[in-house]
Tab-separated table of C-alpha atoms and ligand atoms in Angstrom:
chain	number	residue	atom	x	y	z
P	21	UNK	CA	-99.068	42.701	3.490
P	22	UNK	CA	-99.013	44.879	6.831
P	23	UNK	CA	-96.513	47.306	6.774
P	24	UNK	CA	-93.871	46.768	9.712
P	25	UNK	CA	-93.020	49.679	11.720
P	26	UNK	CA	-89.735	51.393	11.719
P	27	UNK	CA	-88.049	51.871	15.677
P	28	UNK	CA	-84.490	53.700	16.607
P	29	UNK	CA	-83.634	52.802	19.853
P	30	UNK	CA	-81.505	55.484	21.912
P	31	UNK	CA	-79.411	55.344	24.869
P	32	UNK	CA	-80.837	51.379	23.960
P	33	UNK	CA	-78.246	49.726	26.434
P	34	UNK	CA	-79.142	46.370	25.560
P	35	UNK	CA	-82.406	46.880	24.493
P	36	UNK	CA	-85.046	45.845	26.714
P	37	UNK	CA	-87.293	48.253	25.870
P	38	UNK	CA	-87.171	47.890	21.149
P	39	UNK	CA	-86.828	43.707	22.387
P	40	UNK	CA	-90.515	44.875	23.182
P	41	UNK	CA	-91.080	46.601	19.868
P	42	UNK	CA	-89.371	43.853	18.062
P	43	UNK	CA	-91.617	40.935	19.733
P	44	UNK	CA	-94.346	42.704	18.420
P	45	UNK	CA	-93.444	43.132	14.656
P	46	UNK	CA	-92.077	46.695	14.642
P	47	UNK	CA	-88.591	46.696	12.699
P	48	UNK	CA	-85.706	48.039	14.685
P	49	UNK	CA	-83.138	49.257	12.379
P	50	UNK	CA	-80.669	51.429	15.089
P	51	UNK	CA	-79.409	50.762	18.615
P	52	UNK	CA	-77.298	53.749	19.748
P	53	UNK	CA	-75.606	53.864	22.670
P	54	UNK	CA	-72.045	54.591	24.255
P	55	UNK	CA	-71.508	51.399	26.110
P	56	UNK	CA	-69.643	49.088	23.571
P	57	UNK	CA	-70.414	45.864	25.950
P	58	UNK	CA	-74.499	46.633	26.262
P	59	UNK	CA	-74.010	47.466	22.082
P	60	UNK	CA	-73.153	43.990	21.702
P	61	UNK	CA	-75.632	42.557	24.048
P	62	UNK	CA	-78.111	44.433	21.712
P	63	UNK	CA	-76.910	43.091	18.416
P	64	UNK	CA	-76.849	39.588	19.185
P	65	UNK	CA	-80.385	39.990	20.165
P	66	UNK	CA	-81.812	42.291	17.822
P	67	UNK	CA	-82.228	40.411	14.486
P	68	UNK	CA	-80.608	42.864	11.608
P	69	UNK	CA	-80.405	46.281	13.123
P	70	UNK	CA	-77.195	47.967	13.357
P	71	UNK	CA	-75.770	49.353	16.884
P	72	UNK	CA	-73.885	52.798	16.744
P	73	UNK	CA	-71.488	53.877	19.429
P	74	UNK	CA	-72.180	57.185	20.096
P	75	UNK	CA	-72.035	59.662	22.534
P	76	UNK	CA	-75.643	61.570	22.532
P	77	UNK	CA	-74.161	64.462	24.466
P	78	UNK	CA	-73.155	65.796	21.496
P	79	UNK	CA	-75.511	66.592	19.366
P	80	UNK	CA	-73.465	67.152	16.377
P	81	UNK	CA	-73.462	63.213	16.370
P	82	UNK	CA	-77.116	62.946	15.446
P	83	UNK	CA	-76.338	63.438	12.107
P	84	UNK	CA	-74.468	60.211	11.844
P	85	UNK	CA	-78.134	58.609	12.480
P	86	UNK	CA	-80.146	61.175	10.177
P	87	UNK	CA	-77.368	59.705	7.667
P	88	UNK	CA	-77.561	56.329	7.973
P	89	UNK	CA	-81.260	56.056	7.707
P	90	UNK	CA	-80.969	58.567	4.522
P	91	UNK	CA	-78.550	55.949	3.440
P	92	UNK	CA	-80.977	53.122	3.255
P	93	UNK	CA	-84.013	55.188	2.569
P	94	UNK	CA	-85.198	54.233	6.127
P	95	UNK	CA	-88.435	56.167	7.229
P	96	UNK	CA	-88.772	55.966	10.558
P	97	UNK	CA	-91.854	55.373	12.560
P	98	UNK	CA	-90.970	55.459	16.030
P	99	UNK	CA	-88.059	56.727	17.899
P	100	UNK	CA	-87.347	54.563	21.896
P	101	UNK	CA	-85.418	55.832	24.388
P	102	UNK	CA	-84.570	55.353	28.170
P	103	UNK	CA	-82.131	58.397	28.851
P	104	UNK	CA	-80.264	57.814	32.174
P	105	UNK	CA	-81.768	59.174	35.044
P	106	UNK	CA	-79.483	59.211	38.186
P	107	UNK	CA	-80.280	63.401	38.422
P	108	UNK	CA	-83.797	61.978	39.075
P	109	UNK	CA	-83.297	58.145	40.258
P	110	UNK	CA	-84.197	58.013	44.418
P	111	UNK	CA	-81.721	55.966	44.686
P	112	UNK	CA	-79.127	58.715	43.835
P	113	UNK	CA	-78.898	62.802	45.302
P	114	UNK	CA	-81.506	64.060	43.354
P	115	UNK	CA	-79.759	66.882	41.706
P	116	UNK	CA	-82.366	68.646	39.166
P	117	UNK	CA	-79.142	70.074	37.183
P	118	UNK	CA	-77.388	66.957	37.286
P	119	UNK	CA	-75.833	67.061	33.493
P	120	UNK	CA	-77.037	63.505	32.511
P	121	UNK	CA	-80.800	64.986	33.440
P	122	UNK	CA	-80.339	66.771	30.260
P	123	UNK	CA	-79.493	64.120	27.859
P	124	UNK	CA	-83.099	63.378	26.720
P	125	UNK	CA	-82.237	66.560	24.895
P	126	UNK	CA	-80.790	64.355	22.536
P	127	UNK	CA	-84.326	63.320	22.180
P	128	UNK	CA	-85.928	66.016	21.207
P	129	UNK	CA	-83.116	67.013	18.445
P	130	UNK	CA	-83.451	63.789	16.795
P	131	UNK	CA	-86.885	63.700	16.837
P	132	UNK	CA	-87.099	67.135	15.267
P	133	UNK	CA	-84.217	66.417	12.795
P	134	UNK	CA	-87.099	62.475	11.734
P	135	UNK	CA	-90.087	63.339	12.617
P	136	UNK	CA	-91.078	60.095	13.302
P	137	UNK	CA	-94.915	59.766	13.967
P	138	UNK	CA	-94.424	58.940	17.104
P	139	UNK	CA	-92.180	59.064	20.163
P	140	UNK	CA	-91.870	57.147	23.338
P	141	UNK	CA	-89.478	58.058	26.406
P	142	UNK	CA	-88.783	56.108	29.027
P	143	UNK	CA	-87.655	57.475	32.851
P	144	UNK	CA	-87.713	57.128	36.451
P	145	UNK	CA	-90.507	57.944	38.664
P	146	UNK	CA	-88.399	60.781	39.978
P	147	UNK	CA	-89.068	62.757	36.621
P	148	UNK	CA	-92.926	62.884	37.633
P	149	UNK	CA	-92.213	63.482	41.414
P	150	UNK	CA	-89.365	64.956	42.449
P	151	UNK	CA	-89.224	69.054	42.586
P	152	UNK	CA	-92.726	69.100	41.537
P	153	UNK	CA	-92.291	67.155	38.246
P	154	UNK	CA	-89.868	69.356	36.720
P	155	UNK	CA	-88.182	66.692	34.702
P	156	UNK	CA	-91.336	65.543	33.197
P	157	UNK	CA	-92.833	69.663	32.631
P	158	UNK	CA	-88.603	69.906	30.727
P	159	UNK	CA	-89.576	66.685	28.878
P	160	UNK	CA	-93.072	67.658	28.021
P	161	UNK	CA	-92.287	71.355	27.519
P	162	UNK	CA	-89.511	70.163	24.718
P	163	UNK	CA	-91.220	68.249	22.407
P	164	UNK	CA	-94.566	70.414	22.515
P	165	UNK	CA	-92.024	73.450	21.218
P	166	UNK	CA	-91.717	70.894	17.841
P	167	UNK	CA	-95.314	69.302	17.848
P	168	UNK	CA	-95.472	66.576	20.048
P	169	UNK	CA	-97.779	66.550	22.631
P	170	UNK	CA	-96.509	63.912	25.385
P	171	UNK	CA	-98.357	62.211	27.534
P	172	UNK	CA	-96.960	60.697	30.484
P	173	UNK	CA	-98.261	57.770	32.447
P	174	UNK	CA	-96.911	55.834	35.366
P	175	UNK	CA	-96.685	52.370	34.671
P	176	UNK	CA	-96.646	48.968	36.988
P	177	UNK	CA	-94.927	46.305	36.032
P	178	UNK	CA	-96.560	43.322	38.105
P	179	UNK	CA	-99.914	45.283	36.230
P	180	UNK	CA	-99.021	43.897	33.268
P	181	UNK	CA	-97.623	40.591	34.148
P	182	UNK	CA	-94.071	40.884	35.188
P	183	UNK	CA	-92.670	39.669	37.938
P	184	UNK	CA	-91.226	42.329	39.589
P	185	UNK	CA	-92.270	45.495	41.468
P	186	UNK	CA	-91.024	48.156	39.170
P	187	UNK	CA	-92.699	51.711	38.338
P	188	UNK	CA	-91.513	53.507	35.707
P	189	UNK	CA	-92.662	56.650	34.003
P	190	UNK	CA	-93.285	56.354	29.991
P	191	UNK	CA	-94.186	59.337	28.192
P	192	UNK	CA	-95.921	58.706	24.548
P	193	UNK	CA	-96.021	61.600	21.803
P	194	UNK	CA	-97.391	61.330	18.322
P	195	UNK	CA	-96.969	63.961	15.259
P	196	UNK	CA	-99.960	66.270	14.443
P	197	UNK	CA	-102.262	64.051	16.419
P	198	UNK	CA	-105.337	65.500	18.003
P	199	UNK	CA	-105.031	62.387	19.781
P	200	UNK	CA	-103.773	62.210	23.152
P	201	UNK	CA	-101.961	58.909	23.464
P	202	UNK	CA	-104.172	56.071	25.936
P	203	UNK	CA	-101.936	53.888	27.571
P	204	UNK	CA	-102.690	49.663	27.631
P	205	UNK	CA	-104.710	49.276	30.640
P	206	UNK	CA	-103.896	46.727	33.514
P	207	UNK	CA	-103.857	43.139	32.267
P	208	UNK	CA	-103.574	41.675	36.227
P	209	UNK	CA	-104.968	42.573	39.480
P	210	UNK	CA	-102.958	42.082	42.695
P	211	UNK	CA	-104.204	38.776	43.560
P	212	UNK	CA	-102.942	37.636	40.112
P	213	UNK	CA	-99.453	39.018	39.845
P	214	UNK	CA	-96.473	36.648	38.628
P	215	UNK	CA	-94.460	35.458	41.676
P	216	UNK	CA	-90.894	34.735	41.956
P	217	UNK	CA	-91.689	31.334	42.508
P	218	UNK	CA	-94.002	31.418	39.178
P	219	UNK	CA	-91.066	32.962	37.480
P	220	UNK	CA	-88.058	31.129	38.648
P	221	UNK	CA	-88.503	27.857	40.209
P	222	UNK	CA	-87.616	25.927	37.057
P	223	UNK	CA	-83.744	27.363	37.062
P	224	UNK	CA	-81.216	24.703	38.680
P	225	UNK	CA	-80.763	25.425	41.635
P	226	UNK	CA	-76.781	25.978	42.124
P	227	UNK	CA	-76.936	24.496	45.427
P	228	UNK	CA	-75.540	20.690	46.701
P	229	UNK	CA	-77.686	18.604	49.153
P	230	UNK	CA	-75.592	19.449	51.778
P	231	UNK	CA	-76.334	23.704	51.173
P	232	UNK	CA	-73.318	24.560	49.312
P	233	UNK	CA	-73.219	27.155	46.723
P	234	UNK	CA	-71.681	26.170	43.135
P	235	UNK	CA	-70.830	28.369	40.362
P	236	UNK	CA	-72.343	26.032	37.408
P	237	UNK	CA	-71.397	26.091	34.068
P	238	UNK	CA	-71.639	28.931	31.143
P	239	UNK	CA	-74.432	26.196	29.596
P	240	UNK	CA	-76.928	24.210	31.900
P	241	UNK	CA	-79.593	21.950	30.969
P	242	UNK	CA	-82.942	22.827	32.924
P	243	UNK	CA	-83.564	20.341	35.160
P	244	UNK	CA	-86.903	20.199	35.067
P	245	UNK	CA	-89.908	21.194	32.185
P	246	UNK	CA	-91.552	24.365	32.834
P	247	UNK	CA	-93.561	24.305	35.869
P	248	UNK	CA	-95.813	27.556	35.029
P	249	UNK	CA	-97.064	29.588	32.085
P	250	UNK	CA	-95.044	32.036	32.623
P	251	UNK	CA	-91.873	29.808	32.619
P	252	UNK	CA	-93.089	28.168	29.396
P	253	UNK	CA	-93.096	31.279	27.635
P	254	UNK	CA	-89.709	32.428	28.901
P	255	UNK	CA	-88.428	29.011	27.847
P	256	UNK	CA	-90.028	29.677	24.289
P	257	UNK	CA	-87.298	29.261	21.931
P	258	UNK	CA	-84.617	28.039	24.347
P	259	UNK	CA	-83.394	24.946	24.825
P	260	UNK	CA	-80.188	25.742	27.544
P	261	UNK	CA	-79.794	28.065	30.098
P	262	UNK	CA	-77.638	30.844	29.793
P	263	UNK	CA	-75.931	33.810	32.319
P	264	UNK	CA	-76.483	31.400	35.160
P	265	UNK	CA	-73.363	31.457	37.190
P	266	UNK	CA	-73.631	31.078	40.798
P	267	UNK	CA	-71.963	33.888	43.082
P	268	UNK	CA	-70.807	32.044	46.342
P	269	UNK	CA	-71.386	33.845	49.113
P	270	UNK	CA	-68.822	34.563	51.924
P	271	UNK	CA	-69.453	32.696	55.125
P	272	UNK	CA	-70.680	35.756	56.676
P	273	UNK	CA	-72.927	36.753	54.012
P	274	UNK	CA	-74.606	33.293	53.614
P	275	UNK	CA	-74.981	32.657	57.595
P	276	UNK	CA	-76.610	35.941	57.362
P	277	UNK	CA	-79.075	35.425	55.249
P	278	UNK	CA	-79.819	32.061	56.160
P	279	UNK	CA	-81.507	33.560	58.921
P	280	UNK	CA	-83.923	35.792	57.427
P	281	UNK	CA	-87.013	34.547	56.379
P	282	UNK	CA	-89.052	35.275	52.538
P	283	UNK	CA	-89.790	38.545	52.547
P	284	UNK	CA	-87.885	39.996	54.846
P	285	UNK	CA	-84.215	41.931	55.477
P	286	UNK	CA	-81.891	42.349	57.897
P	287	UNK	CA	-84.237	43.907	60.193
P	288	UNK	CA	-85.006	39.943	61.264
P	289	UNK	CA	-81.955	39.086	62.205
P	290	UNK	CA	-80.896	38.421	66.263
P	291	UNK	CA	-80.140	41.782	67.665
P	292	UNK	CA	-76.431	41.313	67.615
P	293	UNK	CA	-76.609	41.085	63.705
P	294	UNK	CA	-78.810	43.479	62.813
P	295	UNK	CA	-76.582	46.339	63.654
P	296	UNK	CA	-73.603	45.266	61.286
P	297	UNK	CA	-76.517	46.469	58.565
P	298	UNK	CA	-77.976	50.036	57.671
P	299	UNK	CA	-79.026	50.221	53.766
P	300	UNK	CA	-82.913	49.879	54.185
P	301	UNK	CA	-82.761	46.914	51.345
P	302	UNK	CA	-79.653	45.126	52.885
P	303	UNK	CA	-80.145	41.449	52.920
P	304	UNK	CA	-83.616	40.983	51.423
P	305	UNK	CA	-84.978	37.837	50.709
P	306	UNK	CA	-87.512	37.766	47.789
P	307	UNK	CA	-90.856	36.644	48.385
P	308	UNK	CA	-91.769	33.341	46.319
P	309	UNK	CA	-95.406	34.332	46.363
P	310	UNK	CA	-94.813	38.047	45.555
P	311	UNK	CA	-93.218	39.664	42.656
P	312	UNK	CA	-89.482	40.631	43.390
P	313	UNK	CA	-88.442	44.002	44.357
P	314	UNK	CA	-87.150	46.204	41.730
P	315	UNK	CA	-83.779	44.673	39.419
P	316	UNK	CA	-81.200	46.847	40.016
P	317	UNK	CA	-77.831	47.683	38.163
P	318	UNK	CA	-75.726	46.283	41.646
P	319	UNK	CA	-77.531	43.665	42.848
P	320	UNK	CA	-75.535	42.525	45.704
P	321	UNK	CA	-78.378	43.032	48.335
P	322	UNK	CA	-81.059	40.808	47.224
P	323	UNK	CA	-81.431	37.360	47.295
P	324	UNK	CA	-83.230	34.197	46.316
P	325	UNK	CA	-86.198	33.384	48.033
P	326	UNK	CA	-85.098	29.489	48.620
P	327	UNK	CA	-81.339	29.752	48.688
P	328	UNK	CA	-78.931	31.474	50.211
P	329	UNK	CA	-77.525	33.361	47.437
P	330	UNK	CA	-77.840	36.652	45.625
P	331	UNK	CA	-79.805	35.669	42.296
P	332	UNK	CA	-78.184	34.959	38.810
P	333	UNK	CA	-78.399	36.993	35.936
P	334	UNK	CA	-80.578	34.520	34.524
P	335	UNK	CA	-82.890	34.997	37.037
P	336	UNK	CA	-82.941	38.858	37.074
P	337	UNK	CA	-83.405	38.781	33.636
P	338	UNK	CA	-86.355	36.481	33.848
P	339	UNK	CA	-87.614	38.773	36.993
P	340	UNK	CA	-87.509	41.158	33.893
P	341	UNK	CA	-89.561	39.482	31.891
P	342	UNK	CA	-86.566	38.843	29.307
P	343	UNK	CA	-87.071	35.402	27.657
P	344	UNK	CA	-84.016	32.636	27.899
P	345	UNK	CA	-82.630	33.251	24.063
P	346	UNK	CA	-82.135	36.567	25.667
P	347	UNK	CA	-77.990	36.157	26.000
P	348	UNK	CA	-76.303	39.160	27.832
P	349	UNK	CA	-72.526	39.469	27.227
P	350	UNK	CA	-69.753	40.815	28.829
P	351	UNK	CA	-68.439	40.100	32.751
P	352	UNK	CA	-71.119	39.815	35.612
P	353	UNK	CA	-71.015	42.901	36.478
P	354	UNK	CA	-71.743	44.367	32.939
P	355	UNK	CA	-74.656	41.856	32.784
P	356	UNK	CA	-76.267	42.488	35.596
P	357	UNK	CA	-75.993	46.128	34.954
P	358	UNK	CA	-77.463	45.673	31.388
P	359	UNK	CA	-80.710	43.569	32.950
P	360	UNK	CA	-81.190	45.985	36.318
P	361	UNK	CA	-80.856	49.193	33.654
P	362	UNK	CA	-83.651	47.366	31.405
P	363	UNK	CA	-87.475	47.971	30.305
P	364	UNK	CA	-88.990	44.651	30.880
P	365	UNK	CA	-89.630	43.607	27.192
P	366	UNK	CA	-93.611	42.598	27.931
P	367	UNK	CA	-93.716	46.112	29.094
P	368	UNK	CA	-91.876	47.262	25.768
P	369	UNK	CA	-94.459	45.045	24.246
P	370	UNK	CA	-97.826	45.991	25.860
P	371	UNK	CA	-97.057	49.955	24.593
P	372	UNK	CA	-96.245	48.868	21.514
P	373	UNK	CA	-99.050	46.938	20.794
P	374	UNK	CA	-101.111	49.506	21.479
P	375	UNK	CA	-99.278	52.546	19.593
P	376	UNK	CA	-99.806	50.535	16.660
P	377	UNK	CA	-103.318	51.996	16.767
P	378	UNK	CA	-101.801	55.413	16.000
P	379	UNK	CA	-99.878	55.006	13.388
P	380	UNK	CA	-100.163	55.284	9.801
P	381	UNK	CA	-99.050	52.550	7.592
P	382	UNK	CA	-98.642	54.891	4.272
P	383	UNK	CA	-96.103	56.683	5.232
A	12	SAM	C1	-81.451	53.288	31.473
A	12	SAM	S1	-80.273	52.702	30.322
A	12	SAM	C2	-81.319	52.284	28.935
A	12	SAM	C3	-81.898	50.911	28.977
A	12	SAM	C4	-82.687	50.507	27.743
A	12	SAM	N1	-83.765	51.407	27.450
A	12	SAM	C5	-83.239	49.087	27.855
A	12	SAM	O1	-84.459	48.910	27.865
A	12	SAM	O2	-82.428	48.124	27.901
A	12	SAM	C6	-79.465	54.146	29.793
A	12	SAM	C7	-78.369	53.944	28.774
A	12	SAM	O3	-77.815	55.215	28.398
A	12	SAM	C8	-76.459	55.016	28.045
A	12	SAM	N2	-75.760	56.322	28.051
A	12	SAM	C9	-75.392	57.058	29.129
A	12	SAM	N3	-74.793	58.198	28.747
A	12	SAM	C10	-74.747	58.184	27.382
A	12	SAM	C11	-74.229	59.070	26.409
A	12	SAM	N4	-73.630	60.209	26.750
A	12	SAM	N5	-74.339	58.721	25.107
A	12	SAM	C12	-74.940	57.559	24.741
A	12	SAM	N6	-75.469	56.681	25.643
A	12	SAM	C13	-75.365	56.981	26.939
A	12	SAM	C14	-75.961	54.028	29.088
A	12	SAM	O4	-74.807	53.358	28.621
A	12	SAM	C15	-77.175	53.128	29.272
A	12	SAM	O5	-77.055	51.969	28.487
């Protein structure tokens, strides 16, 4: 019998990233994180692993971990993380000595506490780019010092059939390895990429013949089978949709963006509009032939590419590639944050496939 792999998940939020690992056979035993709300996300959607609520700015709480695997003779294979990244996220001030750029320190301890055969971290493109890649030379610099070498590779999610334009840095280390870690290669080219439209045309709609915007209800029944393959694999082992409330739109808003064309932002509107708007993302419509623009934790600035409303967590959760048995719990706004702070599980998946390569099952 093949020996499944062992995965902790850190800073796992609700676990896009081991939902990868898991897909694909590994065993995740831990989710740690200090967001109670995400923690529960993550257990009702990771099988049997346990969630810890910890904070991993203090170190002296890694033990709790290194004791609970001890506990149930647990040796682990892999250790996940995503550490936040505002000190490096564009969208933020950049501030190299932002405090939370220093909590993939938490990282490094616990991996040098395991030793785990291998290690994968998860970050913004920022890390690689901004100040001359000084977050990733930190990140890279820290685990060589206890004998992992990592190598870090910019990934694309549309690349590897997700709907969404999202680029994210993952760096991969293994234990005494000669071997430099080779990343999946592309699976898509650009004339192939999963659309909105491929992802999300099956959802009801929310909207009345006459245009109006309704809320729904906390269970729906699609309304129609699955139009695409994509949709049939997202509808997999679901038979109702979930986390697909409507948000109706104030007049202004939904006037607006009535007037702006797939694709496109407020820079379309009439010139007496356009000034009321100056975030370079305000009032974007998605493309239905394009991948979406990148999920984000707020979300009030895109919107569907048929109907004039922002999308549904549902929806940003299938634009991240998370399949419909996929429930995300807690209030709106701690679900949407949970899906915009996400790996896209097939991204989880396609690395983890592949590090299975590497590792040894005799351990
Ligand atoms: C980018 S998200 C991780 C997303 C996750 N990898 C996924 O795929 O769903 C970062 C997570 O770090 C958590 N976090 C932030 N500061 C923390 C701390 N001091 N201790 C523990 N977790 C923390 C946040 O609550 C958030 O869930």
């Amino acid at each position: 019998m093949n020996k499944k792999f062992t995965c902790v998940d850190l800073f796992s939020g609700a676990g896009g990233l081991s939902k990868g690992f898991m897909d694909v056979g590994y065993d995740v035993v831990l989710g740690v994180d200090n967001d109670e709300t995400a923690l529960k996300t993550f257990s009702m959607n990771h099988g049997n692993a346990v969630t810890m609520k910890l904070d991993l700015n203090d170190h002296s709480n890694l033990d709790t971990i290194v004791d609970f695997l001890d506990g149930r003779n647990i040796k682990l294979d892999v250790l996940v993380g995503g550490p936040p990244c505002q000190g490096f996220s564009y969208a933020g001030p950049l501030d190299i000595n932002d405090k939370r750029n220093f909590l993939y320190l938490a990282m490094v301890k616990l991996t040098d506490k395991l030793k785990p055969q291998a290690v994968l971290l998860e970050n913004v493109l920022g890390m690689i780019q901004a100040n001359e890649g000084l977050g990733a030379k930190r990140v890279i610099d820290d685990f060589a010092k206890i004998g992992y070498k990592m190598i870090p590779k910019l990934l694309f999610a549309p690349d590897y059939g997700i709907p969404q334009i999202r680029k994210r840095v993952f760096f991969v280390g293994l234990r005494d390895s000669g071997e430099d870690f080779e990343f999946p290669p592309a699976i898509l080219d650009a004339e192939h990429y999963v659309t909105c439209e491929d992802a999300i045309s099956d959802l009801p709609s929310l909207q009345t013949e006459t245009g109006d915007i309704i809320r729904g209800t906390e269970l729906q029944d699609y309304m129609t089978a699955p139009l695409t393959e994509y949709q049939q694999l997202m509808r997999r082992n679901s038979e109702k949709v979930y986390n697909h409330i409507g948000a109706i739109p104030i007049d202004k808003t939904k006037k607006m963006i009535s007037l702006v064309p797939e694709g496109k932002n407020y820079l379309a509107l009439p010139d007496e509009y356009r000034c009321l708007y100056k975030y370079n993302e305000a009032l974007t419509r998605y493309h239905s032939k394009k991948p979406s623009l990148t999920i984000n934790t707020g979300h009030r600035s895109h919107f569907h590419y048929k109907y004039n409303r922002i999308p549904t967590v549902r929806e940003s959760a299938r634009l991240q590639s998370f399949q419909d048995d996929f429930i995300f719990y807690g209030n709106k706004t701690q679900q949407y944050k949970q899906v915009g702070n996400a790996v896209p599980p097939i991204l989880g998946q396609v690395v983890a496939e592949k590090l299975k390569g590497y590792l040894r099952s005799d351990e």
